[in-house]
Short mmCIF file of C-alpha atoms in Angstrom, two decimals:
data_model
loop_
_atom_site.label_atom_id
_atom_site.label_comp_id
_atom_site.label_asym_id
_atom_site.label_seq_id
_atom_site.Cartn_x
_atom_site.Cartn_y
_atom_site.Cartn_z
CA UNK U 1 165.30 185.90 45.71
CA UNK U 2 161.77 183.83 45.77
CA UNK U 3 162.39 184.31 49.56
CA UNK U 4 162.71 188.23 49.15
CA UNK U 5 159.44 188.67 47.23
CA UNK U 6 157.40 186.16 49.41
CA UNK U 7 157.86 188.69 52.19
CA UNK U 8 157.95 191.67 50.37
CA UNK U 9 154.17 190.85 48.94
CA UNK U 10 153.26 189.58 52.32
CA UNK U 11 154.32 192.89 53.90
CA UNK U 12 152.21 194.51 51.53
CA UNK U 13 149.03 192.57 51.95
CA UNK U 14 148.92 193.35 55.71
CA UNK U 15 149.63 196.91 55.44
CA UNK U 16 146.62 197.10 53.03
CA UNK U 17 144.63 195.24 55.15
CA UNK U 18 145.38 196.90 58.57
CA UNK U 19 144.55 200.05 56.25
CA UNK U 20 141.31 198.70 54.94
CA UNK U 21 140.47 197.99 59.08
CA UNK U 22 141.19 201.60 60.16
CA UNK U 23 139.13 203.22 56.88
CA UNK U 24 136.06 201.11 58.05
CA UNK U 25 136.88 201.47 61.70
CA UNK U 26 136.73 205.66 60.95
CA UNK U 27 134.02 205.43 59.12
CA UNK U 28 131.64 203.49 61.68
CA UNK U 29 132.70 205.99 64.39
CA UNK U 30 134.81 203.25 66.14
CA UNK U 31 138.26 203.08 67.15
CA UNK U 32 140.49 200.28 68.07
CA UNK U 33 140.93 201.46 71.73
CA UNK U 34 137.43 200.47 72.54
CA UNK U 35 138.35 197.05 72.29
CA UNK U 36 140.30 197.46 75.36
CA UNK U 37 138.47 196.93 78.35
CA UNK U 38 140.53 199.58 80.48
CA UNK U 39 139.45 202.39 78.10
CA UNK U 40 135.81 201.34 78.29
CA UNK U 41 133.45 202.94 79.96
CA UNK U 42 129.94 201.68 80.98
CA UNK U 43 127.45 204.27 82.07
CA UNK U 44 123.67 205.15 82.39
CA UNK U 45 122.94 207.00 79.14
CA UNK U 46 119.66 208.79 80.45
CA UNK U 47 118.49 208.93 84.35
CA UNK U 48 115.37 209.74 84.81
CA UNK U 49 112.13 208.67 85.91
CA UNK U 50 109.26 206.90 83.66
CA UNK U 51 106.59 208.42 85.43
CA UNK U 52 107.88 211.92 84.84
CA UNK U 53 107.37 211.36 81.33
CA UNK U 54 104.54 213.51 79.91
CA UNK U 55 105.08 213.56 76.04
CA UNK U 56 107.36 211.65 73.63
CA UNK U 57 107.87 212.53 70.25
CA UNK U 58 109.51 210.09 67.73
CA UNK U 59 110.99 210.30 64.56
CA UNK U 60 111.71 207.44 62.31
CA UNK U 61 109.62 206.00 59.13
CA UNK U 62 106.81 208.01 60.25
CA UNK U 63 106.45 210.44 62.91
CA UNK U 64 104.32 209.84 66.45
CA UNK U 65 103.48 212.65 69.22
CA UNK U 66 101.97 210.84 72.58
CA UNK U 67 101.15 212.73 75.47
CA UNK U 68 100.02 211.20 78.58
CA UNK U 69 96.21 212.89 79.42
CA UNK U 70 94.16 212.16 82.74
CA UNK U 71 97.43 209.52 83.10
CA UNK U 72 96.93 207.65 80.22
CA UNK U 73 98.78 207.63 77.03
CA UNK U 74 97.12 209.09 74.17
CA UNK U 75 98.67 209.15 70.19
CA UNK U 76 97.92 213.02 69.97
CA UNK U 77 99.69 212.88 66.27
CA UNK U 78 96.96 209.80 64.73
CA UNK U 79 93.60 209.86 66.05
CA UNK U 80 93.26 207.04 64.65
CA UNK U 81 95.72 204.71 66.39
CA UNK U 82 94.68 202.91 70.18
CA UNK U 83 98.01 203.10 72.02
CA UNK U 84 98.88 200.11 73.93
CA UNK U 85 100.16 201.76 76.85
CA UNK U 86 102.18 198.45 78.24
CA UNK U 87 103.63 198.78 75.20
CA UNK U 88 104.89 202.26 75.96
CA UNK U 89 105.41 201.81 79.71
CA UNK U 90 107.93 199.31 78.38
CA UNK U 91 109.77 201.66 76.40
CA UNK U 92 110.23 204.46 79.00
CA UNK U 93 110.96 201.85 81.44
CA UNK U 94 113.64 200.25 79.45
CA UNK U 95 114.66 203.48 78.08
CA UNK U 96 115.43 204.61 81.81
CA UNK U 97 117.51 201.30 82.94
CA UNK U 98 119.86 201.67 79.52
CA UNK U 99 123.67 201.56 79.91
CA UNK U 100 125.94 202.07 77.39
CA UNK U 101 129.43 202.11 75.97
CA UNK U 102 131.33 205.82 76.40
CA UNK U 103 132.96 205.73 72.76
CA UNK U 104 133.37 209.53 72.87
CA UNK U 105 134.01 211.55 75.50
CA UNK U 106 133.37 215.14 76.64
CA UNK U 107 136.71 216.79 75.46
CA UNK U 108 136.69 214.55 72.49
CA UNK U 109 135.55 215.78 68.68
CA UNK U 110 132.25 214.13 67.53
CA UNK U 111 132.52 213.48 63.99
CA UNK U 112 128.24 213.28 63.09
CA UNK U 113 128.84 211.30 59.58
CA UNK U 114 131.04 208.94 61.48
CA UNK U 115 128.69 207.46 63.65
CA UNK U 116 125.47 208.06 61.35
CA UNK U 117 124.32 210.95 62.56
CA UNK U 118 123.95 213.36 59.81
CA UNK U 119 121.91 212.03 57.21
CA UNK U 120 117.87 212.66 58.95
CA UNK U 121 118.46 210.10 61.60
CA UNK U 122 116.24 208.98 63.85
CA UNK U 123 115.34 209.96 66.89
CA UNK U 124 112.98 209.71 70.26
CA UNK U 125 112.13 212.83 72.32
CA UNK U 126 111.04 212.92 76.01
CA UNK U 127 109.76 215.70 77.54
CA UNK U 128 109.29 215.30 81.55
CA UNK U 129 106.93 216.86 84.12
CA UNK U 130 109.77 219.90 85.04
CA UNK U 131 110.39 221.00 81.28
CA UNK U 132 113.60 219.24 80.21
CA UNK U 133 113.44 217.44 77.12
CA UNK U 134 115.83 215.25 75.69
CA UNK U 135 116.05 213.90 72.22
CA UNK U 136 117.94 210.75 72.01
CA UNK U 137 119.48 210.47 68.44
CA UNK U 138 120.17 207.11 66.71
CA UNK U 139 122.91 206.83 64.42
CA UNK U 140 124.31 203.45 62.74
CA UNK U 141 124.47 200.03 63.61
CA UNK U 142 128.26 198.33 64.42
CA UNK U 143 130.34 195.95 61.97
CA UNK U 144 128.51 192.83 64.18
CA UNK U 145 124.87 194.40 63.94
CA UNK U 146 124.82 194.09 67.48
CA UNK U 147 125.28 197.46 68.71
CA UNK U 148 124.52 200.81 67.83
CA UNK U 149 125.43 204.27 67.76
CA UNK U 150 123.61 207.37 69.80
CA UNK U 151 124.10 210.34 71.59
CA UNK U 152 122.01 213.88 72.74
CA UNK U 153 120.98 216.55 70.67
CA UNK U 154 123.46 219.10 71.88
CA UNK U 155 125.85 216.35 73.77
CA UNK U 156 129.09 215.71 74.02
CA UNK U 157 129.44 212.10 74.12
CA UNK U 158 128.59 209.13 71.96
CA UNK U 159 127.42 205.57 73.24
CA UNK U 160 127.22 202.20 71.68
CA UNK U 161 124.48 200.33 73.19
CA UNK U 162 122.74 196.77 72.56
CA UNK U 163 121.42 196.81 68.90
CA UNK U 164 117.83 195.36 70.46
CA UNK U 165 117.11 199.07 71.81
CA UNK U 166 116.65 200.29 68.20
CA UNK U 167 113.54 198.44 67.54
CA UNK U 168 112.03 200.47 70.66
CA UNK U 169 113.26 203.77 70.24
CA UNK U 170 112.52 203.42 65.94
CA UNK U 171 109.20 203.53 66.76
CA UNK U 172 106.02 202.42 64.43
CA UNK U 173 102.83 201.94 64.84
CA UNK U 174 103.67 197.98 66.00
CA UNK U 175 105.41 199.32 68.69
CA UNK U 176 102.52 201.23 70.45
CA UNK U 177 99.28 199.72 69.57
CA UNK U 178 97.95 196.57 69.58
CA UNK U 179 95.21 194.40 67.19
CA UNK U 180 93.93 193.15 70.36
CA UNK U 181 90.34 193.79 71.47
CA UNK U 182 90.85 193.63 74.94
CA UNK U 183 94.71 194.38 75.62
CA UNK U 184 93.96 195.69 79.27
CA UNK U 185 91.84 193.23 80.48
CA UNK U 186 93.24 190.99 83.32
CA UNK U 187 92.37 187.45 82.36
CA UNK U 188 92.16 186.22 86.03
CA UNK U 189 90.33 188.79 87.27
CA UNK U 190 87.46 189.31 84.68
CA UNK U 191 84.10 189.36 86.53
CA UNK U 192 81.48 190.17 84.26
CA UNK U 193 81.02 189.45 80.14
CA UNK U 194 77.83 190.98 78.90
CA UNK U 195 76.81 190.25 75.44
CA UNK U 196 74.01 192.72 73.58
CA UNK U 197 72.35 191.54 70.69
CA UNK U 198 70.36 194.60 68.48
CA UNK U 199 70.66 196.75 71.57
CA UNK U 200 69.14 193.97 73.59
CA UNK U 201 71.10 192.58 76.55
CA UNK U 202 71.06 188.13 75.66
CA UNK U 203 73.07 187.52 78.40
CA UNK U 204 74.87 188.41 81.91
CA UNK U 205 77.57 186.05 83.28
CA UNK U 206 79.17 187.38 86.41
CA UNK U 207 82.49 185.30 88.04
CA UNK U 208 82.06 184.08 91.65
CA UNK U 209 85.40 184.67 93.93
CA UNK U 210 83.55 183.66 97.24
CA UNK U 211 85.28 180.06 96.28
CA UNK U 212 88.57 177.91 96.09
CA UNK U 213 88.63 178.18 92.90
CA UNK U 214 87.01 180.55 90.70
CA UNK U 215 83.19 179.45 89.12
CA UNK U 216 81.11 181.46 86.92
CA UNK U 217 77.29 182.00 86.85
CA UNK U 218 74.84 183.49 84.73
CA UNK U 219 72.52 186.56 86.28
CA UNK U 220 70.18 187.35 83.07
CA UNK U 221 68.09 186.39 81.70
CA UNK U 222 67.78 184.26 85.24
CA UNK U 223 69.99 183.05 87.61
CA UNK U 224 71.99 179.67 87.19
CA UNK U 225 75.09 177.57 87.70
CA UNK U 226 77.58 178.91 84.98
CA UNK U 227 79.37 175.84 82.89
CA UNK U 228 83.07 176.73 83.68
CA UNK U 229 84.54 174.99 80.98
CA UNK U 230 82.26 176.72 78.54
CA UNK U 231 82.70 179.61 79.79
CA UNK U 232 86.58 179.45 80.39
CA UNK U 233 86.87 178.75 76.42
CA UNK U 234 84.78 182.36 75.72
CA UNK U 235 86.94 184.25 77.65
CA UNK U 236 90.26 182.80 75.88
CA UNK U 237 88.36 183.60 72.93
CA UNK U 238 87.66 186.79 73.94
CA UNK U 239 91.13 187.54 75.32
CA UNK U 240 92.56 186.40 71.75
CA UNK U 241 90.46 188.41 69.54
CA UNK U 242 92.14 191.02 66.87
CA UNK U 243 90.66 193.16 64.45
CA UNK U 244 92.14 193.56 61.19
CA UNK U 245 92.48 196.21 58.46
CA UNK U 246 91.30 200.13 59.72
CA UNK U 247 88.51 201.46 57.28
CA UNK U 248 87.59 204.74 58.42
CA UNK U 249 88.69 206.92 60.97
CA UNK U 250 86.21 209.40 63.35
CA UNK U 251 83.45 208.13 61.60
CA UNK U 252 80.38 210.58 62.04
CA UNK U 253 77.55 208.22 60.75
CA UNK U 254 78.06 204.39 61.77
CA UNK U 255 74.72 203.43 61.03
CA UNK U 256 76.97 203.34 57.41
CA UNK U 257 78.56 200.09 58.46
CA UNK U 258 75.65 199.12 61.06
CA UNK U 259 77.59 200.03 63.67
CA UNK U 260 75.04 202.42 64.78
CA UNK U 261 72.88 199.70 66.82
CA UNK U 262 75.74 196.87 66.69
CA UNK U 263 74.58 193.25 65.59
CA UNK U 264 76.27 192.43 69.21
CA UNK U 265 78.32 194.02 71.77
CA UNK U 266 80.14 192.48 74.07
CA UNK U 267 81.15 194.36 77.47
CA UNK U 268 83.88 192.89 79.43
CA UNK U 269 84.83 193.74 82.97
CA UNK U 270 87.75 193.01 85.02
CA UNK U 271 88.32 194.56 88.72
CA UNK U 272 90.02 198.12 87.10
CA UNK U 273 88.65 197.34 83.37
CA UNK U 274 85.76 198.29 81.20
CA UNK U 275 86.08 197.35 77.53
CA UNK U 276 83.42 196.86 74.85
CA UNK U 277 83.72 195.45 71.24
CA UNK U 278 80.97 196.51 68.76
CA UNK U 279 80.02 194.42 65.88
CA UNK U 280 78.35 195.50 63.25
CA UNK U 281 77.41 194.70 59.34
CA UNK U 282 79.20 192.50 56.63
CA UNK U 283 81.70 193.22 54.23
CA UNK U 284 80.49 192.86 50.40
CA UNK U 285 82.55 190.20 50.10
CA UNK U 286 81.01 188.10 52.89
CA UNK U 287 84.48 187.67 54.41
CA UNK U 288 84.68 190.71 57.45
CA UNK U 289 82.78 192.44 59.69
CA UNK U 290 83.08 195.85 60.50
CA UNK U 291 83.12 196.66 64.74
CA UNK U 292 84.50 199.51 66.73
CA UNK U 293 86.43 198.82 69.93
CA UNK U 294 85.13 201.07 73.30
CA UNK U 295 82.16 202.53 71.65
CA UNK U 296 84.98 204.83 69.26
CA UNK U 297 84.04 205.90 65.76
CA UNK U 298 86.90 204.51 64.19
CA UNK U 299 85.99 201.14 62.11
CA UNK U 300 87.75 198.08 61.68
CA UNK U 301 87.61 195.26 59.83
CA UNK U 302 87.18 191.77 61.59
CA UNK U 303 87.58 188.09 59.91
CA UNK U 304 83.84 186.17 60.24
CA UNK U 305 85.80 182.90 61.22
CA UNK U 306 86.84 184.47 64.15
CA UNK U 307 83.01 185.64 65.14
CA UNK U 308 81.54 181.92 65.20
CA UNK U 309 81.25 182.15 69.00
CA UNK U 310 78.41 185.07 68.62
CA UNK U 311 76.03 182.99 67.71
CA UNK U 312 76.14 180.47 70.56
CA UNK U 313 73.01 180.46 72.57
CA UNK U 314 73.14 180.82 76.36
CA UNK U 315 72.32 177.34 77.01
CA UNK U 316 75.68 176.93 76.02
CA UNK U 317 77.46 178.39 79.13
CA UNK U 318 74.74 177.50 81.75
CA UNK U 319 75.22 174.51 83.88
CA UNK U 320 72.23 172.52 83.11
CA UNK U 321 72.24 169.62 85.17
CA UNK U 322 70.55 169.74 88.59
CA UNK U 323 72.71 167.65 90.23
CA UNK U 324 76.22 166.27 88.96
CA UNK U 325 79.17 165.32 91.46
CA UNK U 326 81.64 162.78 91.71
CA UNK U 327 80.14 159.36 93.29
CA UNK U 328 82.79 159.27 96.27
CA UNK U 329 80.84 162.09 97.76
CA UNK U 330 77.40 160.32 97.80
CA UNK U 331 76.46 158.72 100.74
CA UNK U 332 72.56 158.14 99.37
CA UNK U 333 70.00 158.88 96.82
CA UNK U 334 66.47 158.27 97.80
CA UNK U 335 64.62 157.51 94.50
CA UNK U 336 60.61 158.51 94.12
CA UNK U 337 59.38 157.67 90.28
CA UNK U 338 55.38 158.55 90.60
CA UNK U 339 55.53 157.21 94.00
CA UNK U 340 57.59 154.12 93.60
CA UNK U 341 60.33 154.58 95.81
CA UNK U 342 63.41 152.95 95.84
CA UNK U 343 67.03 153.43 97.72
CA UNK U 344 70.49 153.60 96.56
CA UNK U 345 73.52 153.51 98.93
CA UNK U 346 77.30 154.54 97.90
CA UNK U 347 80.85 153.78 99.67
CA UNK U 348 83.18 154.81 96.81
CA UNK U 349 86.81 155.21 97.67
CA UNK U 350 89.74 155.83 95.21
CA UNK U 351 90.12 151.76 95.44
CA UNK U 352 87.04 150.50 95.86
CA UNK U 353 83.23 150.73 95.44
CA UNK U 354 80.22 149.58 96.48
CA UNK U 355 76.88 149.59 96.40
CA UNK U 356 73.47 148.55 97.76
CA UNK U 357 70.18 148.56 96.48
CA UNK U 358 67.07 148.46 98.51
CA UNK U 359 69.37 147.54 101.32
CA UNK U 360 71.14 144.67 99.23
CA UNK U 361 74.93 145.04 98.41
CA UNK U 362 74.95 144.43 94.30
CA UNK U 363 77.92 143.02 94.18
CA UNK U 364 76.06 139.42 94.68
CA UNK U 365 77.67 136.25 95.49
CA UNK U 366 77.12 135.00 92.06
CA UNK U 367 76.90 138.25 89.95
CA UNK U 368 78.89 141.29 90.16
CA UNK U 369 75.93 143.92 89.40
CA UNK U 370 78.19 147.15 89.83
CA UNK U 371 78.86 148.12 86.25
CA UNK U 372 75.14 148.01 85.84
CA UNK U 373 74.02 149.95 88.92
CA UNK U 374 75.85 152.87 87.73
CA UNK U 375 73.79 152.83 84.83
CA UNK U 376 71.03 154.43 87.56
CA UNK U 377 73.53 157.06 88.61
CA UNK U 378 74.16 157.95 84.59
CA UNK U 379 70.30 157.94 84.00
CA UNK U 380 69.93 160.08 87.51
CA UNK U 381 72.41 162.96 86.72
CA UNK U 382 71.30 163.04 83.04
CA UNK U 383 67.90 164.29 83.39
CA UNK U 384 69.00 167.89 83.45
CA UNK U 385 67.53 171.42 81.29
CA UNK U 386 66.56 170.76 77.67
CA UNK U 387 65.11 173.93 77.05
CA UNK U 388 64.60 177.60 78.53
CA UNK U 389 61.23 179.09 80.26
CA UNK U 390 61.08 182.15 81.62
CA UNK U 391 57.55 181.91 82.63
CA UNK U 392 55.78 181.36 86.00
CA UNK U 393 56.17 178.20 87.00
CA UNK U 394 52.98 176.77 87.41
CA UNK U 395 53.95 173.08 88.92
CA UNK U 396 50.75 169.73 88.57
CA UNK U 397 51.88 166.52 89.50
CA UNK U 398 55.18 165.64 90.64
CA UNK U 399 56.48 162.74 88.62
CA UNK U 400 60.05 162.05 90.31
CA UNK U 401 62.09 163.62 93.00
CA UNK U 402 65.76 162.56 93.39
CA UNK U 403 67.32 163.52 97.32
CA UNK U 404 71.22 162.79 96.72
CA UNK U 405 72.60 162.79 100.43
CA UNK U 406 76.49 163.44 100.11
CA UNK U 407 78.93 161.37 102.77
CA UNK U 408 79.02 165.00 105.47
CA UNK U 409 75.26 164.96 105.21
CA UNK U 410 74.27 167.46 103.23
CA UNK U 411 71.04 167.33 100.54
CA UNK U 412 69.79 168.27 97.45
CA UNK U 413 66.49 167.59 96.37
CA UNK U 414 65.71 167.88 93.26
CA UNK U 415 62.14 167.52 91.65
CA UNK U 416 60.40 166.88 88.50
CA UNK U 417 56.50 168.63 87.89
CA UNK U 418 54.50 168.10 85.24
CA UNK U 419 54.39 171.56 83.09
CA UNK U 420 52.50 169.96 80.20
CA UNK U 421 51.35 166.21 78.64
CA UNK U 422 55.15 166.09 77.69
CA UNK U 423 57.14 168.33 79.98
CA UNK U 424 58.09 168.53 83.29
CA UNK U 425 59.48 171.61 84.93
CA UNK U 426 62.84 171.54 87.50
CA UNK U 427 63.26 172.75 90.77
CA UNK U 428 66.40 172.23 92.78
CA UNK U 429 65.86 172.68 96.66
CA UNK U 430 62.86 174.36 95.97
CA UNK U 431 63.80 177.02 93.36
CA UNK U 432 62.79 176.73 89.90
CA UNK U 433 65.58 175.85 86.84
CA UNK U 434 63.84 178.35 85.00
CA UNK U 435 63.59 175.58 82.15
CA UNK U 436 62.59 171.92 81.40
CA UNK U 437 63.17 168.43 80.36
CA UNK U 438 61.08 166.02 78.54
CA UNK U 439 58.67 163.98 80.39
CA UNK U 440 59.73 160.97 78.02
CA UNK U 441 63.54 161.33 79.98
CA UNK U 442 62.13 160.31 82.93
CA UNK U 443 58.84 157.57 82.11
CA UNK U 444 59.15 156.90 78.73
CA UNK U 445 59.34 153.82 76.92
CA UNK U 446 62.34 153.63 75.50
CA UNK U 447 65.33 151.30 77.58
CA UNK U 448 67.23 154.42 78.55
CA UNK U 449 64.30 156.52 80.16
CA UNK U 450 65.19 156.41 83.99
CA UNK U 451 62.05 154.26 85.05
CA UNK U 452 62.99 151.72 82.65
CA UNK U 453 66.73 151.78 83.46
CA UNK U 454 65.64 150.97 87.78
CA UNK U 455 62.99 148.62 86.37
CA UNK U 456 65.46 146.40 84.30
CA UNK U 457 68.14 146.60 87.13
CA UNK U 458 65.58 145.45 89.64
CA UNK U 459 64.53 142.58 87.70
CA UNK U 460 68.31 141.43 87.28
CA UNK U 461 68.57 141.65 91.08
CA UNK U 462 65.86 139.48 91.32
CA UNK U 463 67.20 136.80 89.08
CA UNK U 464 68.87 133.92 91.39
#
C-alpha cells in the first residue's frame, strides 16, 4: 500500500511541475518546440544598409531623435548632448548584421503580453534615405537572461535574439555620447596641438612624418627640436581627458563662467580632425573648472587635478640640448674651451669601447681611464638651453665650440657666445637656440663645469 501512494504522490508532483513549466513557458512567449533544432529557424531580422540611415528615434527611459545633417549625426531631441557618432555607427552597423531566432511565424497568432510587448515597451525606429521606417520593438528577456524578445510594429513574426543587443537598441545617453574631449581625434595621426593662453597663442607644436618614426617640433614662439617623450605624455593626456557634470546648456553669455576669453584653449589637429577644448573660470568650491568643448555654448564642469598639465611651460616639450646621441655613432669631437683645444676619439661597439685623448688610447697600460673620460661626454651633452630669448642675438666672444663628427661623417657644430658677464647664447650649425645657458656651465669653478671636468682628466692622464 506504501508502494501505491509513493507513486501516486510522485505522479502528482510531476504533473504539477510539467504544468508549472508550460504556465511560465506561455507566459514568456516560448514554447517547447523551440528547443528543437529542426523547428528553429535562424534569419536576418532587418536587411538594410547603415548608410541609408537618416534618422533614428528611440524609446526607452528617455526618448532620443538623431538625424544625420551634412553626414554627421546630430541629437536633434537634446541640444545639449555631443553624439559620439562611433558610438552610433556601431549600433546601425550591428543592428544591420543581427540574426535571430523565428519563434513565431507568419501564419502564427502573436500573443503581445506573451512576449512583453504590451505594457509601453521599448523600442528603436529607423527611418532610411527612400522613406521606409521600421520600428523595432523590444519585449522581455528569456528564463536564462540571455535572450530576448522582438518583433516589427505591424509584423508578423517574433525573434529571440542575443540578450547583449538590448543594451544598444535601449538607448541612453551612455550609449551615444561620450565624456571625452577629443573622441574623434586619431592618436597616430595628430599633427598639430596649439595651446592659447588669455586669447594669446603660448605655444605651436607641429608632428614631423618626413621620418622613420614620428618626432615632434615646436614652430612658435620659435622653431626647435620637440622632446618626444614630453610631448608623447601631453597627447595621452590630452586623448584621456573627460569633462564631468553639464551646467548650462546654449549658454548666451560665457563671460558668466569666463569662458568668454578662455584661461586656455587647446586646439588639436589630426589629418581629418579639428577639435578645441575651452577652459575657463573656477568653481566656488575650488574643485572644477568650467570649459566648453568646440567653441559650443554648452558648459561643463572639469576636475582641477586633471588640468595640472596647463600650467607647464614650453620649455617643457622643447628639446633643449644641442647635441645628444648615442656614443656608438661618434667618430670625434673636436674640443675648443677659449681657445684651448683638445681632441676626443670614439670606437664604441655593442661590446666594446674605446677611447683616445689627444691621440692617446685611455685605457692605459696601468690605468683603465674609460669610466672617467665619459665624464667629458656627460659634461659635453649637458650644456644645453636654461632659459628662453627671443631677442636678436647679438653674439661677443666665443667661449667654446664643440664639432661632434659621427662614424658616416657628418657634423654638428655647436657654439657658445658670450650674451652677457654670465651668459652665453647657443647656436647649432650656425642658427641660433633662441635661448641660453650659464656661462658658469661651461668655465666656472666648480668640479663639474666642463673646463674643469677636461682639466682634471688631463692631469690624471698625465700621472705615470
Amino acid at each position: 500500500m506504501k508502494q501505491y501512494k509513493v507513486t501516486i504522490i510522485s505522479l502528482i508532483v510531476l504533473a504539477v511541475a510539467l504544468a508549472g513549466y508550460f504556465l511560465i513557458s506561455g507566459l514568456v512567449g516560448g514554447d517547447s518546440s523551440n528547443d528543437d533544432g529542426d523547428q528553429i529557424r535562424r534569419e536576418r531580422v532587418l536587411a538594410f544598409h547603415p548608410n541609408d540611415v537618416v534618422k533614428i528615434e528611440t524609446h526607452y527611459k528617455e526618448d532620443f531623435v538623431l538625424e544625420k545633417i551634412d553626414d554627421k549625426w546630430v541629437c536633434t531631441s537634446h541640444d545639449d548632448l555631443r553624439v559620439h557618432e562611433p558610438s552610433v555607427i556601431a549600433i546601425l552597423n550591428s543592428y544591420a548584421n543581427m540574426q535571430g531566432n523565428v519563434v513565431v511565424g507568419e501564419d502564427e497568432t502573436i500573443i503581445a503580453e506573451n512576449f512583453g510587448f504590451h505594457d509601453d515597451p521599448s523600442t528603436f525606429t529607423i527611418y532610411l534615405k527612400d522613406g521606409k521606417t521600421h520600428t523595432l520593438v523590444l519585449g522581455n528577456t528569456t528564463l536564462s537572461g540571455s535572450e530576448i524578445f522582438c518583433m516589427f510594429a505591424g509584423g508578423d513574426k517574433v525573434y529571440k535574439i542575443s540578450g547583449t543587443y538590448a543594451s544598444r537598441f535601449q538607448v541612453t545617453r551612455a550609449t551615444i555620447t561620450t565624456n571625452k574631449v577629443f573622441p574623434n581625434i586619431n592618436k597616430d595621426r595628430i599633427n598639430t596641438i596649439e595651446l592659447v593662453r588669455h586669447g594669446e597663442p603660448k605655444y605651436i607644436i607641429r608632428g614631423d612624418f618626413s621620418g622613420e618614426e614620428k618626432a615632434w617640433k615646436l614652430t612658435y614662439p620659435f622653431t626647435i627640436r620637440g622632446d618626444n617623450v614630453q610631448i608623447n605624455a601631453l597627447v595621452d593626456t590630452l586623448m584621456g581627458l573627460t569633462v564631468g557634470d553639464l551646467v548650462n546648456t546654449n549658454v548666451e553669455d560665457l563671460s558668466e563662467y569666463g569662458l568668454d576669453v578662455p584661461v586656455a584653449k587647446y586646439i588639436v589637429k589630426d589629418n581629418q580632425t579639428t577639435r578645441t577644448f575651452e577652459i575657463g573660470g573656477r568653481t566656488s568650491d575650488g574643485y572644477n573648472r568650467y570649459c566648453t568643448v568646440n567653441g559650443e555654448n554648452h558648459v561643463y564642469l572639469v576636475a582641477m587635478s586633471k588640468l595640472s598639465f596647463v600650467d607647464n611651460e614650453v620649455t617643457m616639450y622643447m628639446n633643449t640640448y644641442p647635441f645628444l646621441e648615442n656614443q656608438m655613432v661618434l667618430s670625434n669631437v673636436k674640443l675648443n674651451i677659449q681657445g684651448e683645444v683638445w681632441n676626443l676619439d670614439y670606437e664604441v661597439t655593442e661590446t666594446d669601447e674605446n677611447y683616445w685623448f689627444n691621440g692617446v688610447n685611455v685605457n692605459r697600460p696601468n690605468k683603465d681611464l674609460r669610466s672617467q673620460f665619459k665624464k667629458i661626454t656627460t659634461a659635453m651633452y649637458s650644456l644645453r638651453l636654461e632659459e628662453i630669448d627671443l631677442e636678436e642675438p647679438q653674439p661677443k666672444e666665443l667661449i667654446c665650440s664643440i664639432e661632434y663628427t659621427r662614424t658616416d661623417n657628418s657634423k654638428v657644430l655647436v657654439e657658445y657666445y658670450k650674451r652677457s658677464e654670465n651668459t652665453c647664447y647657443i647656436f647649432v650649425d650656425g642658427e641660433f637656440m633662441n635661448g641660453m645657458i650659464y656661462t658658469r656651465r661651461i668655465i666656472g669653478d666648480t668640479s663639474d663645469s666642463l673646463i674643469n671636468v677636461v682639466k682634471n682628466f688631463e692631469s690624471m692622464m698625465n700621472e705615470n
